[in-house]
mmCIF file of C-alpha atoms and ligand atoms in Angstrom:
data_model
loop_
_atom_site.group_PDB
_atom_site.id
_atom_site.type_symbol
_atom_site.label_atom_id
_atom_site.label_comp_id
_atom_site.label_asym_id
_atom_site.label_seq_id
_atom_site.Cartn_x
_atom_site.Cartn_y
_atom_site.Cartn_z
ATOM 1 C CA UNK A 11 -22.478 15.329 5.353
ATOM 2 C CA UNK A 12 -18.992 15.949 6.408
ATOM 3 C CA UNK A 13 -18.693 18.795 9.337
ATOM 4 C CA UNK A 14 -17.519 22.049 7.783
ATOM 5 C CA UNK A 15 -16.109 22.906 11.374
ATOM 6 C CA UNK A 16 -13.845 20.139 10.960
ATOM 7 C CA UNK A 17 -12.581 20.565 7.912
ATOM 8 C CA UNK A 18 -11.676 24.064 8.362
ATOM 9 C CA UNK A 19 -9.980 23.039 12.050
ATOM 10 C CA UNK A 20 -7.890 20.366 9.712
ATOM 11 C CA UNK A 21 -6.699 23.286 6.834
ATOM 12 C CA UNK A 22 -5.889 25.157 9.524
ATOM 13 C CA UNK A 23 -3.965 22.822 11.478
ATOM 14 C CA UNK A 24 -2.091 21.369 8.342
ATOM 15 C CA UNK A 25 -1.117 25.248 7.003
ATOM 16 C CA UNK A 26 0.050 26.525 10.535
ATOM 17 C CA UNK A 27 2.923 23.150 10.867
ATOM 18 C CA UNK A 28 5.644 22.604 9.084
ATOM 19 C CA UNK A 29 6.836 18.533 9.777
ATOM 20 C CA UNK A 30 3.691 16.304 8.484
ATOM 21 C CA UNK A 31 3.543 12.407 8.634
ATOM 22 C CA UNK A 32 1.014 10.327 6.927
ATOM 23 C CA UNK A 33 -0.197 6.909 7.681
ATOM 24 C CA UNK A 34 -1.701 5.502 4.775
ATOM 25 C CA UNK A 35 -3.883 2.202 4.491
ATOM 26 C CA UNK A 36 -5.315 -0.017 1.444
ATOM 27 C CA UNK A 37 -8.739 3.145 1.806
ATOM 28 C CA UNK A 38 -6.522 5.591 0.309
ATOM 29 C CA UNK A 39 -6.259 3.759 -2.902
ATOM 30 C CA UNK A 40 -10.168 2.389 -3.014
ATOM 31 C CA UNK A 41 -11.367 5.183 -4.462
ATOM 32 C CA UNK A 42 -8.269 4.692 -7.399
ATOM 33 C CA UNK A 43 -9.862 1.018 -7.922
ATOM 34 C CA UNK A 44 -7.673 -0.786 -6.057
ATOM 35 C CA UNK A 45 -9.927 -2.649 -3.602
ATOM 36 C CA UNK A 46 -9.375 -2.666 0.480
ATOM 37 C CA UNK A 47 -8.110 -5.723 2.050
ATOM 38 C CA UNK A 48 -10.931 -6.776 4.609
ATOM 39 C CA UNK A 49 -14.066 -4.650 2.259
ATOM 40 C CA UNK A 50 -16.485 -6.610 0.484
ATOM 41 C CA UNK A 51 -14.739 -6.583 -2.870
ATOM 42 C CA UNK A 52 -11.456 -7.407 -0.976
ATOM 43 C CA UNK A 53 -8.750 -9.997 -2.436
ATOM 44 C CA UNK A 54 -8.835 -12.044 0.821
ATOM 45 C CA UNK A 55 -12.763 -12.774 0.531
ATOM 46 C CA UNK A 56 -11.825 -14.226 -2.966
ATOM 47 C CA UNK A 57 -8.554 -15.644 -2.137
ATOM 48 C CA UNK A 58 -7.352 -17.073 1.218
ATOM 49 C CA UNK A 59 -5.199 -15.052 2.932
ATOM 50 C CA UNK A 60 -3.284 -18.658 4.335
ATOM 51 C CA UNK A 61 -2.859 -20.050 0.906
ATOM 52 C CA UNK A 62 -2.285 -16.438 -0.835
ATOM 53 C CA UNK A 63 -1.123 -14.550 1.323
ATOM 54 C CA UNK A 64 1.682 -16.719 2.483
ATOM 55 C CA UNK A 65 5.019 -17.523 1.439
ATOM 56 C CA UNK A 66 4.564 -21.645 2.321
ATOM 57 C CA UNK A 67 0.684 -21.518 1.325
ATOM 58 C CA UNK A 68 1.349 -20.253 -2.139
ATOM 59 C CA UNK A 69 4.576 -22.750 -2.759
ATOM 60 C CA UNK A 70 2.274 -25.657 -1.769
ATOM 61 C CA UNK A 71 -0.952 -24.005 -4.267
ATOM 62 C CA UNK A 72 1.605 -23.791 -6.893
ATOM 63 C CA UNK A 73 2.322 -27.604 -6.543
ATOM 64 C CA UNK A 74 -1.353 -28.650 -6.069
ATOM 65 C CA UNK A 75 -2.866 -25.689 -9.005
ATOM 66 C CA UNK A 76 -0.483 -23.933 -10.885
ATOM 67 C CA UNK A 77 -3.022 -22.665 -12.846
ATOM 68 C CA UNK A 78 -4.935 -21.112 -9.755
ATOM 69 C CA UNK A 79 -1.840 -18.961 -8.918
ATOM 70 C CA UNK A 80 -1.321 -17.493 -12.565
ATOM 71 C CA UNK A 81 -4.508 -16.595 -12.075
ATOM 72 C CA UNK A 82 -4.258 -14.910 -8.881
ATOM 73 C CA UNK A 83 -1.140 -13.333 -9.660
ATOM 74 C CA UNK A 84 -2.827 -11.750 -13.011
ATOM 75 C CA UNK A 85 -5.739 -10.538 -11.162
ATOM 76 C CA UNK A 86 -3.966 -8.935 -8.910
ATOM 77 C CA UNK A 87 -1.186 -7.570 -10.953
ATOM 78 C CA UNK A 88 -4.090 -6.225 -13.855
ATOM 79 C CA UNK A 89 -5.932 -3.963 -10.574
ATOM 80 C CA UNK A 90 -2.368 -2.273 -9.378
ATOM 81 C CA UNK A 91 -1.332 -1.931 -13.053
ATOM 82 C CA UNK A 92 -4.672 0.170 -14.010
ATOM 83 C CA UNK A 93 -5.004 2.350 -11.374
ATOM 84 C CA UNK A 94 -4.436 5.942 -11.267
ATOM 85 C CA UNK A 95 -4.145 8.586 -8.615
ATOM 86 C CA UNK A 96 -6.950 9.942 -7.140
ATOM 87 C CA UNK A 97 -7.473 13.017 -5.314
ATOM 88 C CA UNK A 98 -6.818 11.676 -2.390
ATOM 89 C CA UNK A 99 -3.439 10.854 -3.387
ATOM 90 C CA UNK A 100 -2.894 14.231 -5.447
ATOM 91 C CA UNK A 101 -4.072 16.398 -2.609
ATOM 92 C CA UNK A 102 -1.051 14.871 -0.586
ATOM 93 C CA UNK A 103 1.412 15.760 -3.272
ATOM 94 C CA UNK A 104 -0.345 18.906 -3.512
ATOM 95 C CA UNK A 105 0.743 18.892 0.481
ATOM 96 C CA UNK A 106 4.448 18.926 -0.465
ATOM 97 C CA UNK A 107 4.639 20.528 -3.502
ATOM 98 C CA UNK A 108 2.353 23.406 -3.344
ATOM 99 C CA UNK A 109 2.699 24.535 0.381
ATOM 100 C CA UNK A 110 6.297 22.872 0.714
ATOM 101 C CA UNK A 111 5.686 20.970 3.779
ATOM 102 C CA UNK A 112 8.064 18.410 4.866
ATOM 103 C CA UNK A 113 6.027 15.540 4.383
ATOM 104 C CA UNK A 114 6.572 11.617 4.931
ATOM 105 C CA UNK A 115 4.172 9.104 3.503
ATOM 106 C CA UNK A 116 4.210 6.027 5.796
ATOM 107 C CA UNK A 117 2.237 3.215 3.890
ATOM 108 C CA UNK A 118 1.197 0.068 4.572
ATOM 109 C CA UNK A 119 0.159 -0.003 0.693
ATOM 110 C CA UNK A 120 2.209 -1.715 -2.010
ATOM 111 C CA UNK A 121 0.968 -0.154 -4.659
ATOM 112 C CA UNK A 122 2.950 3.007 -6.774
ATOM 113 C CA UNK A 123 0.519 5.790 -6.317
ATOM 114 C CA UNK A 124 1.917 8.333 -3.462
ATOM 115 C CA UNK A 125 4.889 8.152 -6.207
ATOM 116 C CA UNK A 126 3.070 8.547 -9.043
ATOM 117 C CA UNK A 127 1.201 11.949 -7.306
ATOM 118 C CA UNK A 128 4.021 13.192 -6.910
ATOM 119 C CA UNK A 129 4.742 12.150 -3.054
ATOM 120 C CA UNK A 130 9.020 12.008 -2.435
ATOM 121 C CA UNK A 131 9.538 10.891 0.358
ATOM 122 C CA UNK A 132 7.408 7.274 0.666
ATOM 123 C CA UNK A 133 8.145 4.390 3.349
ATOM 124 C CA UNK A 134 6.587 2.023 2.173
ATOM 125 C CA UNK A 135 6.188 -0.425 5.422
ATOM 126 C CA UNK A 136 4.743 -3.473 3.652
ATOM 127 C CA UNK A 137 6.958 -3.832 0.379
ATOM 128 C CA UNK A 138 6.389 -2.203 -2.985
ATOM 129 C CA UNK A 139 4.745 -4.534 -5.709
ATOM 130 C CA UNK A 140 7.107 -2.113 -7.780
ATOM 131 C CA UNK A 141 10.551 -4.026 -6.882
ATOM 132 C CA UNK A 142 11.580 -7.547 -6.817
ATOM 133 C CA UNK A 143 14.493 -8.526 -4.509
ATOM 134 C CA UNK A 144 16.738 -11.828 -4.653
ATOM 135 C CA UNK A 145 16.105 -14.781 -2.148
ATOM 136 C CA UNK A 146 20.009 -15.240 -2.603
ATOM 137 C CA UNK A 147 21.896 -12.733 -2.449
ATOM 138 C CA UNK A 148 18.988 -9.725 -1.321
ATOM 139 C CA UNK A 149 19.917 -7.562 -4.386
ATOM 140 C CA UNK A 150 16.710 -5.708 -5.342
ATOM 141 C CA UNK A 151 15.661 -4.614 -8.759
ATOM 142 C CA UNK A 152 12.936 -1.390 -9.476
ATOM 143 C CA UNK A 153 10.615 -2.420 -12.219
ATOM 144 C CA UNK A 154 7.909 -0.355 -13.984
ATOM 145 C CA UNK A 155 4.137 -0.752 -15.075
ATOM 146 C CA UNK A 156 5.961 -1.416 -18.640
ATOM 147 C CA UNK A 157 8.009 -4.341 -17.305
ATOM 148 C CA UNK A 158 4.856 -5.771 -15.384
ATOM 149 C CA UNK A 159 2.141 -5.210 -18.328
ATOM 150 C CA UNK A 160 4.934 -7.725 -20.494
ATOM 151 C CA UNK A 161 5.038 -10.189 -17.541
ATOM 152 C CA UNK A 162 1.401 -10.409 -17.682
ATOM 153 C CA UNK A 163 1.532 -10.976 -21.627
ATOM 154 C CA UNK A 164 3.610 -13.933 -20.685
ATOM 155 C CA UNK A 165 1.508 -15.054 -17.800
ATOM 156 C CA UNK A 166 -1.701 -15.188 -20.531
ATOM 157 C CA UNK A 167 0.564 -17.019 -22.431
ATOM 158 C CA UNK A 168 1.035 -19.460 -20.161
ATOM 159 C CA UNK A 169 -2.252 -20.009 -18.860
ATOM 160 C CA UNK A 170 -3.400 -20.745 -23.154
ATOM 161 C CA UNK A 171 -2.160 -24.179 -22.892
ATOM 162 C CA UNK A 172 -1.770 -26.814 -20.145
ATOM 163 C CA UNK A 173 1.208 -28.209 -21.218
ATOM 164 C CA UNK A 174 2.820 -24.651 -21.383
ATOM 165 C CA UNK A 175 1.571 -24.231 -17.694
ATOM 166 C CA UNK A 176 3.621 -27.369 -16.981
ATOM 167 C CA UNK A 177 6.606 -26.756 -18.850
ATOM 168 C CA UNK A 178 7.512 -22.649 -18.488
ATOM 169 C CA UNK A 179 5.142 -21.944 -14.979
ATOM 170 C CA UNK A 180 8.277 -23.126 -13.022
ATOM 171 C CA UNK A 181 10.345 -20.548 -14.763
ATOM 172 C CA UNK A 182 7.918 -17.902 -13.732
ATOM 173 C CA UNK A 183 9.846 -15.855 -11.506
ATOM 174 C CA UNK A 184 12.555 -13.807 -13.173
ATOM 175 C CA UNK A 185 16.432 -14.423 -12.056
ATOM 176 C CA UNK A 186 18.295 -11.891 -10.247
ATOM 177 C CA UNK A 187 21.407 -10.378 -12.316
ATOM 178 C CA UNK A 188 23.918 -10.215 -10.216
ATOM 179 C CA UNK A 189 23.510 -13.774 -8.895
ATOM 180 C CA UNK A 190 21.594 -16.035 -10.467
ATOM 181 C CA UNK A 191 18.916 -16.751 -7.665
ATOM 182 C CA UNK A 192 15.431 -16.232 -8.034
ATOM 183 C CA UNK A 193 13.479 -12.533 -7.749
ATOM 184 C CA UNK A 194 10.468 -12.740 -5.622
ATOM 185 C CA UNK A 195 8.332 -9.574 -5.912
ATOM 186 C CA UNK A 196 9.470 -7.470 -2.847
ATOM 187 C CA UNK A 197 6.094 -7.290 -0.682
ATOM 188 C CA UNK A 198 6.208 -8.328 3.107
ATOM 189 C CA UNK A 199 3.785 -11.671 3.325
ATOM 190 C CA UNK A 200 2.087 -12.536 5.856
ATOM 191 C CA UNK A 201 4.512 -14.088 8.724
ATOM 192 C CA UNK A 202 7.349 -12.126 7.440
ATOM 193 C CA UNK A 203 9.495 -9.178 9.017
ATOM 194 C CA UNK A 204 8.652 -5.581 7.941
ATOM 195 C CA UNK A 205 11.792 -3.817 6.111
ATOM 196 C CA UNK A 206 13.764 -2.503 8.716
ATOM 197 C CA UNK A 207 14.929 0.617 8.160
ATOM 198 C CA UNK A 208 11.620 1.651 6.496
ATOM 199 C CA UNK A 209 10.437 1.186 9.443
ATOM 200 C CA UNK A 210 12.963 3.034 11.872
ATOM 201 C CA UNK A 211 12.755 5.914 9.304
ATOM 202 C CA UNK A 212 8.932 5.736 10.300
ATOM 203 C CA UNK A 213 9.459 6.509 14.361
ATOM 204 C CA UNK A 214 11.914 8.876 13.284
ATOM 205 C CA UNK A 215 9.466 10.473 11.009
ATOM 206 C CA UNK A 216 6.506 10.421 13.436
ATOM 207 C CA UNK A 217 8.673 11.537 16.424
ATOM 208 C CA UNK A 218 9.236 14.607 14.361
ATOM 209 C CA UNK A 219 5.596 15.211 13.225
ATOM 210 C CA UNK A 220 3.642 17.975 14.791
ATOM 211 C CA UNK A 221 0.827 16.846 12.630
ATOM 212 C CA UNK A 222 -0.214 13.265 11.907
ATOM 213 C CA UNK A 223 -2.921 12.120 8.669
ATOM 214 C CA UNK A 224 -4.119 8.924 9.106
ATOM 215 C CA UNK A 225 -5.924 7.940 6.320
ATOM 216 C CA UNK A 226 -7.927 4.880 4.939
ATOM 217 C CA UNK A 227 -6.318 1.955 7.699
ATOM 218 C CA UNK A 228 -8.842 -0.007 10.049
ATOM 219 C CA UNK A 229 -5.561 -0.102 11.985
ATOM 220 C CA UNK A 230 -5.572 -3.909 12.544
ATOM 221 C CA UNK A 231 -2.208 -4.406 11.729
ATOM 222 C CA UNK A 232 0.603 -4.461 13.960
ATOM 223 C CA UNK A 233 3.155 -2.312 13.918
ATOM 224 C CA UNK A 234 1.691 0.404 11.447
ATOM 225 C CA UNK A 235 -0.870 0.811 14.194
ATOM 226 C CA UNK A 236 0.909 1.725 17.097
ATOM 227 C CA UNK A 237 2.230 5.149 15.006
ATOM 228 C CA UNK A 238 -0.670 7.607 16.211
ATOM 229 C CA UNK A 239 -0.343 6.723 19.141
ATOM 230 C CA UNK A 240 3.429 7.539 19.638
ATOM 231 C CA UNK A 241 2.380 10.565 17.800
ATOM 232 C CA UNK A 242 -0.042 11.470 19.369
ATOM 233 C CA UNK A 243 1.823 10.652 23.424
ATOM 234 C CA UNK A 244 4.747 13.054 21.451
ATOM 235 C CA UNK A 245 2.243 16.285 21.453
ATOM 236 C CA UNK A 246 1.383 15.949 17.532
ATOM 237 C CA UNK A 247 -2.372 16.492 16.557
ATOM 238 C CA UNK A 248 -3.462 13.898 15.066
ATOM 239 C CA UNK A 249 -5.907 14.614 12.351
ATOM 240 C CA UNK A 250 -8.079 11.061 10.763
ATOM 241 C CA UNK A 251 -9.996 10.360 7.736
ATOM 242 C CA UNK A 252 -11.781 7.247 6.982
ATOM 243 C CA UNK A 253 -15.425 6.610 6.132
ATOM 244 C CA UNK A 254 -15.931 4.700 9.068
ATOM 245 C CA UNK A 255 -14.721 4.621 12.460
ATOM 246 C CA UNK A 256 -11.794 3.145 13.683
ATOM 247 C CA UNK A 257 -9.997 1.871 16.291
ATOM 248 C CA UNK A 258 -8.455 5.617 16.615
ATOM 249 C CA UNK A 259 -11.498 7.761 16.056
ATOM 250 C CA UNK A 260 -11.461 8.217 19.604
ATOM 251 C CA UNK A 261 -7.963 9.007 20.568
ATOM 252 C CA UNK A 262 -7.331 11.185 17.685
ATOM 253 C CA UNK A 263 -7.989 14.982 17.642
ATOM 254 C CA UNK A 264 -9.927 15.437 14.935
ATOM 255 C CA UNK A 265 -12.032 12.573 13.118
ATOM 256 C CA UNK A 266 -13.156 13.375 9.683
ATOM 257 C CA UNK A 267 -15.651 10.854 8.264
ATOM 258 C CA UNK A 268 -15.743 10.395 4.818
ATOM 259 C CA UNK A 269 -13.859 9.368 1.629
ATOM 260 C CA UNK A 270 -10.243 10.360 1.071
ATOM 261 C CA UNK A 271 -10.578 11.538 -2.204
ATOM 262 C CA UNK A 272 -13.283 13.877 -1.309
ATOM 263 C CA UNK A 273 -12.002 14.705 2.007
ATOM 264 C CA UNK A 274 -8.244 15.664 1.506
ATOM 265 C CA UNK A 275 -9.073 17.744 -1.635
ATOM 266 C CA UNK A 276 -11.236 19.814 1.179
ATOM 267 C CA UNK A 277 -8.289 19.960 3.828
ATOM 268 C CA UNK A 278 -5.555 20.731 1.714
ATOM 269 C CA UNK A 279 -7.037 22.757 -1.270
HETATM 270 P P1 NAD B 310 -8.019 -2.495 5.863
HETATM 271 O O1 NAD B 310 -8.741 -3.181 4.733
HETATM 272 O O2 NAD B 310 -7.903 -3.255 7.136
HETATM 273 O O3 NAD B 310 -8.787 -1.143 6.164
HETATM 274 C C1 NAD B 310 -9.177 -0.269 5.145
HETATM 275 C C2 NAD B 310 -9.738 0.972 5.784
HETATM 276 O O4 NAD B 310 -9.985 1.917 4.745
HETATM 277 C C3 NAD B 310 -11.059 0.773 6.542
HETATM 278 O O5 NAD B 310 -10.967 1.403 7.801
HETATM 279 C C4 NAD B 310 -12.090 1.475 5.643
HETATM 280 O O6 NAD B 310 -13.166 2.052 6.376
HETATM 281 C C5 NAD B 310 -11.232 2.539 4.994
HETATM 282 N N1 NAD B 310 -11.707 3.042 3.704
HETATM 283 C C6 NAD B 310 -12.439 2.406 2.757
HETATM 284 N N2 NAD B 310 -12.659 3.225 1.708
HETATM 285 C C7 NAD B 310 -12.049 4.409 2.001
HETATM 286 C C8 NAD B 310 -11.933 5.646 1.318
HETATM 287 N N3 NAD B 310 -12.479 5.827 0.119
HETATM 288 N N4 NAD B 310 -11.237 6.642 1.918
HETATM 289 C C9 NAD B 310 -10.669 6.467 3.138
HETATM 290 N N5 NAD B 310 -10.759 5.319 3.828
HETATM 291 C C10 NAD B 310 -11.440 4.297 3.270
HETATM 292 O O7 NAD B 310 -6.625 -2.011 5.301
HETATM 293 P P2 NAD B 310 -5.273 -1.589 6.024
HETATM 294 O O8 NAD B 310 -5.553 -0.986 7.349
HETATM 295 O O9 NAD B 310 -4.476 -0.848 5.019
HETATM 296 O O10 NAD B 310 -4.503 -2.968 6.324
HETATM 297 C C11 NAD B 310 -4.530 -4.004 5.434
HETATM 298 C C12 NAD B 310 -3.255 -4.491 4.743
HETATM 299 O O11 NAD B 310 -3.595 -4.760 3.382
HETATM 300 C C13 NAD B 310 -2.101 -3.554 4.655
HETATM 301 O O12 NAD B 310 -1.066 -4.234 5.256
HETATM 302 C C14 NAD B 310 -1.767 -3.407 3.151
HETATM 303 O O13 NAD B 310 -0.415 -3.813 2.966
HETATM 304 C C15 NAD B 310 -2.586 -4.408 2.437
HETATM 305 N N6 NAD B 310 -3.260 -3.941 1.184
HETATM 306 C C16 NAD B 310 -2.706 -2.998 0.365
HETATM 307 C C17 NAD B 310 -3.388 -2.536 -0.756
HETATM 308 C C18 NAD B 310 -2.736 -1.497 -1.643
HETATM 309 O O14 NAD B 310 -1.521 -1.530 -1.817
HETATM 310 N N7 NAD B 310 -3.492 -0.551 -2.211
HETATM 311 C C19 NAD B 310 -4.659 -3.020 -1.048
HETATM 312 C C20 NAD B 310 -5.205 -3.999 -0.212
HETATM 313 C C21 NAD B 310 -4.482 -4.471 0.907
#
């Protein structure tokens, strides 16, 4: 039973202040279907995160089991396709749009769905499954659900005969238009650098804050984690949700347990 105290010291706090960042982790988007990456139903319990999760480990899958990586790539790209917002997500829109807050969504998801609430101004620290991005010349291309859902036609395709897998699977990525090279999807493996200015936009985002959401990260992963604290040394309250607690539950000002999507709705009604 979440603490009605609390969640009228949050409303509060969020109406009063005007400059809002959010951190945002993989819990945001459970609730939307999307599972969390070290839960129970989490990709890296199925999948390895060294041979999946990794530029070298899926090159040398791909030459050992093409097959295996169709697969994972169409499991993975069938959950982000499907899901929706859920309140969680809509109650930060609501954040901006309603009680015109300047808000910044800092997330270490890759999925679409701050956007699709209705969110403007998203850094997305860890890629966007959304994009692709040339490993030639960098150029990066915006792609929809639409352009995904016909990838994954061909992908099924594929996988319906062996000999197609060995023939057309080593054409699977797309090529980039303006030079040729090949499009990898635009998400920040494990082992690689985060995008830069996403994530100098962050500190200047959380330097600004006077309130700071953390929502839905276990805050294992370096450097998304360090940004309560710098908002918190900066004089911000910092305000967390997550069913469990965390490695910030006790530094932060006010620790809501429970479910985004049932929590936020509360906060910001
Ligand atoms: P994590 O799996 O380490 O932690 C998830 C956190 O969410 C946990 O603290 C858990 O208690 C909490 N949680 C679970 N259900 C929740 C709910 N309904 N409401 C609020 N909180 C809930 O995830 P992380 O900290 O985001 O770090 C893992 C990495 O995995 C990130 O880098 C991210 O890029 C990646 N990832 C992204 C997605 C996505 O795009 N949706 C999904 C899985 C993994």
């Amino acid at each position: 039973m979440v603490d009605q105290k609390l969640i009228d010291l949050a409303r509060e706090t969020l109406l009063k202040k005007t400059n809002i960042a959010v951190l945002t982790g993989s819990g945001i988007s459970a609730e939307s279907g999307i599972p969390t990456f070290r839960g129970e139903d989490g990709l890296w319990k199925k999948y390895s995160p060294e041979e999946f999760g990794t530029v070298p480990g899926l090159l040398l899958q791909f030459a050992k089991n093409p097959r295996r990586i169709i697969e994972f790539a169409l499991n993975l790209l069938e959950v982000f396709t499907k899901a929706q917002p859920n309140p969680g997500h809509i109650a930060l829109a609501r954040l901006e749009q309603k009680y015109r807050k300047n808000v910044t969504i800092i997330t270490q998801n890759i999925d679409d769905l701050h956007e699709i609430a209705g969110n403007t101004n998203v850094l997305k620290l860890h890629g966007d499954l959304f994009r692709l991005r040339c490993i030639k010349c960098g150029h990066r291309e915006k792609i929809d659900r639409e352009y995904l859902e016909n990838y994954m036609k061909k992908l099924r395709d594929i996988l319906s005969s062996p000999l197609k897998i060995v023939k057309e699977g080593k054409e699977l990525l797309p090529r980039c238009p303006e030079c040729g090279g090949i499009m990898r999807p635009d998400v920040v493996f494990f082992g690689e650098a985060l995008p830069q200015k996403e994530l100098s936009l962050a500190y200047i985002a959380v330097d600004a804050a006077e309130v700071m959401l953390v929502i839905g990260t276990s805050g294992e992963v370096y450097p998304a984690n360090t940004l309560p604290y710098r908002a918190k040394q900066n004089g911000a309250t910092v305000i967390e949700v997550n069913p469990q607690r965390t490695i910030f539950s006790d530094m932060v000002d006010i620790f809501i347990e429970g479910k985004a999507g049932e929590v936020l709705p509360r906060i910001i009604p």
